[in-house]
Coordinates of C-alpha atoms in Angstrom, one line a residue:
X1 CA 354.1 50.5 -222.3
X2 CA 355.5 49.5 -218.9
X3 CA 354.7 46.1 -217.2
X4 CA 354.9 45.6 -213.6
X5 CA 356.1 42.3 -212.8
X6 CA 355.3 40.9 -209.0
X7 CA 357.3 38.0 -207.6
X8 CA 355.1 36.6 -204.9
X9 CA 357.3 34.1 -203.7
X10 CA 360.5 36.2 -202.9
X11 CA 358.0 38.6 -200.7
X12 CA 356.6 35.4 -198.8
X13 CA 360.3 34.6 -197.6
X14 CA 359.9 38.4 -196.5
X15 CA 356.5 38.0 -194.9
X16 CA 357.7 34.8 -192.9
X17 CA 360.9 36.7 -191.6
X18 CA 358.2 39.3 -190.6
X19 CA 355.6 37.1 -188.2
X20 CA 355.6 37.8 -184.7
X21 CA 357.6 36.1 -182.0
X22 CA 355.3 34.2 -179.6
X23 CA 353.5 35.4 -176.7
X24 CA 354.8 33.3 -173.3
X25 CA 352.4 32.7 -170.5
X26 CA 352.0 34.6 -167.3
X27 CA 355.0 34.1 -164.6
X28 CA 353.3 32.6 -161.3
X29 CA 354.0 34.8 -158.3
X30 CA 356.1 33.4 -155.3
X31 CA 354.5 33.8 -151.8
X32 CA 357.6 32.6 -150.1
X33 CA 359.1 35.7 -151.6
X34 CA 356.2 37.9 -151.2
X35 CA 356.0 36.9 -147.4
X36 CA 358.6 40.1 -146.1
X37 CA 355.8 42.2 -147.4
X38 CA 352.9 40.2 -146.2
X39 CA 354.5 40.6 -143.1
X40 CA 355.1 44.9 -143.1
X41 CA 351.2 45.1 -144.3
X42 CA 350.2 42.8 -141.2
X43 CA 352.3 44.9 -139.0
X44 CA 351.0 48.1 -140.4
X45 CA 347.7 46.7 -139.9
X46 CA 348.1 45.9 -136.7
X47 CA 349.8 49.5 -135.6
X48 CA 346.9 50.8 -137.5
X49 CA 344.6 48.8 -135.2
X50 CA 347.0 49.9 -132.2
X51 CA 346.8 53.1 -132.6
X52 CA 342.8 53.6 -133.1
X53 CA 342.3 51.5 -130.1
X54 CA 344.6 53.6 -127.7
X55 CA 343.1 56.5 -129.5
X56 CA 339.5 55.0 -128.5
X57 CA 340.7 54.4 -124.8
X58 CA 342.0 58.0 -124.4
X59 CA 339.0 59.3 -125.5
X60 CA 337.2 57.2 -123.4
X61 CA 339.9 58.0 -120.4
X62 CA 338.9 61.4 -121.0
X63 CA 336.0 61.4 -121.2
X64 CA 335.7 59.8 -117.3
X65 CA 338.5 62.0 -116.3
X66 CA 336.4 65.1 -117.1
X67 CA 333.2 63.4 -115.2
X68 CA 334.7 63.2 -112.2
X69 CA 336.2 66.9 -112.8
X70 CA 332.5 67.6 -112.6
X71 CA 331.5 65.6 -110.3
X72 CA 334.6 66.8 -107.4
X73 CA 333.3 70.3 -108.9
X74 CA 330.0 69.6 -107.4
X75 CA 331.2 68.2 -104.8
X76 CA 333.5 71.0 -103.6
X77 CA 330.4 73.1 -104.4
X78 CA 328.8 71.7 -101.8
X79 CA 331.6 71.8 -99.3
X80 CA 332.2 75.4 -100.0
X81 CA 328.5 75.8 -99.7
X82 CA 328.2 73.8 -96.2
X83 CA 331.8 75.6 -94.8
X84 CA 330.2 79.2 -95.9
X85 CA 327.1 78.1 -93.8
X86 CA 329.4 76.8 -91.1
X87 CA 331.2 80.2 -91.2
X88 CA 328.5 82.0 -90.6
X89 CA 327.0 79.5 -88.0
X90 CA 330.6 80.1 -86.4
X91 CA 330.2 83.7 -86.5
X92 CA 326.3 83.9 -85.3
X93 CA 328.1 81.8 -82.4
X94 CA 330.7 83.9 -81.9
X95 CA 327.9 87.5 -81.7
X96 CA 326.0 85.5 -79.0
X97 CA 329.0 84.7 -76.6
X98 CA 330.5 87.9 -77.0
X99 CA 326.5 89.6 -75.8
X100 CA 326.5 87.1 -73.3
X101 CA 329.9 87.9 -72.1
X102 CA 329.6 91.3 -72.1
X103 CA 326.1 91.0 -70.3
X104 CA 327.4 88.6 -67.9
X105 CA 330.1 91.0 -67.5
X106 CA 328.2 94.1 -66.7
X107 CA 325.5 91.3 -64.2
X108 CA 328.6 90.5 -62.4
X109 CA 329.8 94.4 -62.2
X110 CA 326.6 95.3 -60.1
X111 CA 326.3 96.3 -56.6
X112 CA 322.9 95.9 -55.5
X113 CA 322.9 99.9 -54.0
X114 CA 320.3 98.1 -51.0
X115 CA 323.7 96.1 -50.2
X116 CA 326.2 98.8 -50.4
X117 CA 324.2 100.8 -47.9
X118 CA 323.8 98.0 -45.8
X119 CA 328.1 97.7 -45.8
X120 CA 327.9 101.2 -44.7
X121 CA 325.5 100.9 -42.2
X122 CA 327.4 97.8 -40.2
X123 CA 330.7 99.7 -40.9
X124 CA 329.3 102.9 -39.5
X125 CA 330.6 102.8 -35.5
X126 CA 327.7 103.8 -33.1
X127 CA 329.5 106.8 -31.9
X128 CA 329.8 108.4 -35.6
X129 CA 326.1 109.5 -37.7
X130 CA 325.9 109.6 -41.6
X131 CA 323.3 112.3 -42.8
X132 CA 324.0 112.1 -46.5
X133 CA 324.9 110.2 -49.2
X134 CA 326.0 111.1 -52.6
X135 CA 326.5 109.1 -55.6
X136 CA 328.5 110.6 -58.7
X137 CA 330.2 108.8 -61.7
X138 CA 333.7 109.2 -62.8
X139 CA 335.7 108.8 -65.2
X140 CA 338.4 106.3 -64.5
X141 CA 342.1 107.3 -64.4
X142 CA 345.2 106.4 -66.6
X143 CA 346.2 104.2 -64.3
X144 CA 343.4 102.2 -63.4
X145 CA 342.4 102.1 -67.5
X146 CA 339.2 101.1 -69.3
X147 CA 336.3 103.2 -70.0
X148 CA 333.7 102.2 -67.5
X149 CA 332.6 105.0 -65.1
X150 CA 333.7 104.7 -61.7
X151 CA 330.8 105.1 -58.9
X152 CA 331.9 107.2 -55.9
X153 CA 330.0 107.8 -53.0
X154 CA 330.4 111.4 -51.0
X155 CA 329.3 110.3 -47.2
X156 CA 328.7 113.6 -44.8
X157 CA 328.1 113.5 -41.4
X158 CA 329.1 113.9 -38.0
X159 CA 330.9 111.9 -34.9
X160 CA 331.8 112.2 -31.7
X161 CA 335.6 113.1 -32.0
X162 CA 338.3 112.7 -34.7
X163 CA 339.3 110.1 -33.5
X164 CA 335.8 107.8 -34.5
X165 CA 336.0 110.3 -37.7
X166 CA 339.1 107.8 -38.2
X167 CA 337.9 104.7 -36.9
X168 CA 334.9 104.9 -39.6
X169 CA 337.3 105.3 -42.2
X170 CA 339.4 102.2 -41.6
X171 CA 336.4 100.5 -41.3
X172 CA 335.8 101.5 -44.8
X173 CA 338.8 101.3 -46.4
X174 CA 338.6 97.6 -44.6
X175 CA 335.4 96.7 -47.2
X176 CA 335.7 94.7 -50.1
X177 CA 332.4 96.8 -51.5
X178 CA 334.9 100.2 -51.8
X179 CA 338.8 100.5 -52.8
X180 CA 341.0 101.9 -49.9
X181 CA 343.3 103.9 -51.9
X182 CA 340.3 106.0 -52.6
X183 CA 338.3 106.2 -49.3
X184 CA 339.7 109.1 -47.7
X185 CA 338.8 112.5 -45.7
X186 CA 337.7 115.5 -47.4
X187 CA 337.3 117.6 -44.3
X188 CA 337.2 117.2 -40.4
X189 CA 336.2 120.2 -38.4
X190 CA 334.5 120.5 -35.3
X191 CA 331.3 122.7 -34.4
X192 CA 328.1 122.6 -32.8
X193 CA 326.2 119.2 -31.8
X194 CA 324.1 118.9 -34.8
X195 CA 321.2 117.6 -32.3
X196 CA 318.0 120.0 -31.0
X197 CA 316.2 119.4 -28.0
X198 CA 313.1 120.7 -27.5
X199 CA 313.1 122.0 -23.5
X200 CA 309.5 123.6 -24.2
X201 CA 307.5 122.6 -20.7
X202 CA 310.3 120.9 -19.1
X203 CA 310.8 124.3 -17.0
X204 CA 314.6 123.8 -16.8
X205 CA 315.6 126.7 -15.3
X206 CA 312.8 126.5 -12.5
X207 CA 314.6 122.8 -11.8
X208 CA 318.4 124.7 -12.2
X209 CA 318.8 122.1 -14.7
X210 CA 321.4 123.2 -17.2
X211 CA 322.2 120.8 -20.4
X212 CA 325.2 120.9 -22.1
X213 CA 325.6 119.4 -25.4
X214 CA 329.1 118.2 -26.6
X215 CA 330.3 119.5 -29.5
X216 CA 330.6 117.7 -32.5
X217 CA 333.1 116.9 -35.8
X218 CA 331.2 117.4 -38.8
X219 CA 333.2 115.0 -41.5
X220 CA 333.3 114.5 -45.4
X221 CA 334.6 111.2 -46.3
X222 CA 334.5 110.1 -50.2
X223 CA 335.5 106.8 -51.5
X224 CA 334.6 104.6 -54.6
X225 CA 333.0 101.5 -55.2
X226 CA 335.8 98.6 -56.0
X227 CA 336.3 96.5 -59.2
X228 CA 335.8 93.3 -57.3
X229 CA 333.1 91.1 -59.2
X230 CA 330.1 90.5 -57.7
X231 CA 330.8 86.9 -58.0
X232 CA 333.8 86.8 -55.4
X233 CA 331.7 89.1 -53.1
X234 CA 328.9 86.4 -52.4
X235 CA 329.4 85.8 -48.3
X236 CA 329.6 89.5 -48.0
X237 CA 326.3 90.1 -50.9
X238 CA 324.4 87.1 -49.1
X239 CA 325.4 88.7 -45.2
X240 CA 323.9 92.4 -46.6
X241 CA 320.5 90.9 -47.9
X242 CA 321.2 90.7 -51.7
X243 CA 320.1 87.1 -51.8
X244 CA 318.8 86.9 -55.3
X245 CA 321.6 88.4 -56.8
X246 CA 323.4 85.7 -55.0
X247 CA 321.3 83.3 -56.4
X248 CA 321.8 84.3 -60.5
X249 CA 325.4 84.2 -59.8
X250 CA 325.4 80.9 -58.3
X251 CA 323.0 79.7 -61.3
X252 CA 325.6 81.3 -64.0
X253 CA 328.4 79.5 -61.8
X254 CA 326.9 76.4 -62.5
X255 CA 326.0 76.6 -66.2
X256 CA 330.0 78.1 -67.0
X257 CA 329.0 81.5 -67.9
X258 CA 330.8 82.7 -64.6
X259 CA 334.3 81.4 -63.6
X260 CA 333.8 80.8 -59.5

């Protein structure tokens, strides 16, 4: 049989040989060398902090910036607004002067026809007779330009001799109510005294009365009413009885719708 012999005492110097070093206590940590990264973390705090506040005042920054976008958008709203209303103020303006131009235009155009045949009649020597008168319109010509009709006046009659025939055109062409280059004679010729006297009863040829009437030269004279406003024709207006037209012109003097 086998026996199994144990020696106890040469395993213990084993077992001792074996035990575990001891543990040594925890090193104590250095703030003096720790304070390089105290220092980065406070500085990284602090950009931290930095950077949320600017972000915060940018925002808030923007946030006013875009109010008063809005509120000079409104604002400009209500200047285009007003200078659309002012436009068309402007232009309602502008319609009215140009109709009050143009009336006070055509007002200060007219020739009261009571006054032009009162110009003829003082113009008209006592040895010449107008029988007719004749009013046409024409068109004006190249030369004299625009588009308003022209009045002309066709005057028929008869005078003593050709030589009054000429004196009563002078005395025409001498008006400011007509223009002189147009006044001229159509036709001069001389025939029988246009006047009839009525011998019934006055037994003439009992009395060896014999009358002998002159002859006469029947005329045609045309001319045309001039472009002269009726506001620097007021002495001659007011001297041929056109007194209220006198008067409106002298009212628009005064209130600047008419230049004097």
């Amino acid at each position: 049989m086998y026996s199994l012999d144990v020696n106890f005492l040469k395993d213990r110097k084993l077992d001792e040989s074996t035990k575990a070093a001891p543990i040594r206590g925890a090193t104590p940590i250095s703030w003096r060398k720790q304070t390089p990264l105290l220092i980065g973390l406070g500085i990284g705090a602090a950009l931290m902090g930095l950077t949320a506040l600017l972000g915060i005042m940018l925002n808030w920054q923007k946030a006013k910036t875009e109010a008063n976008i809005k509120q000079l958008d409104a604002e400009i709203s209500q200047l285009q607004a007003k200078g659309q209303s002012l436009a068309e103020m402007e232009a309602k303006v502008k319609a009215i002067d140009e109709e009050v131009t143009a009336l006070v235009t055509v007002f200060n155009q007219i020739k009261p026809r009571s006054a032009v045949l009162q110009e003829i009649r003082r113009r008209t020597p006592p040895t010449v007779q107008v029988v007719t008168i004749e009013e046409s319109a024409i068109a004006p010509t190249a030369e004299e330009g625009g588009t308003q009709p022209k009045v002309q006046l066709l005057l028929t009659g008869y005078a003593r001799s050709y030589d009054d025939v000429n004196k009563f055109l002078l005395s025409l062409q001498n008006s400011e109510f007509f223009t002189a280059s147009k006044t001229r004679i159509q036709g001069a010729r001389q025939e029988g005294s246009p006047i009839n006297l009525d011998t019934t009863g006055a037994n003439l040829e009992t009395r060896k009365i014999k009358l002998e009437i002159p002859e006469a030269v029947q005329y045609t004279i045309t001319t045309q009413l001039s472009d002269i406003p009726a506001s620097k024709l007021l002495p001659s207006l007011a001297r041929n009885g056109a007194v209220g037209l006198v008067t409106r012109i002298k009212t628009l003097e005064q209130k600047g719708a008419v230049q004097p």
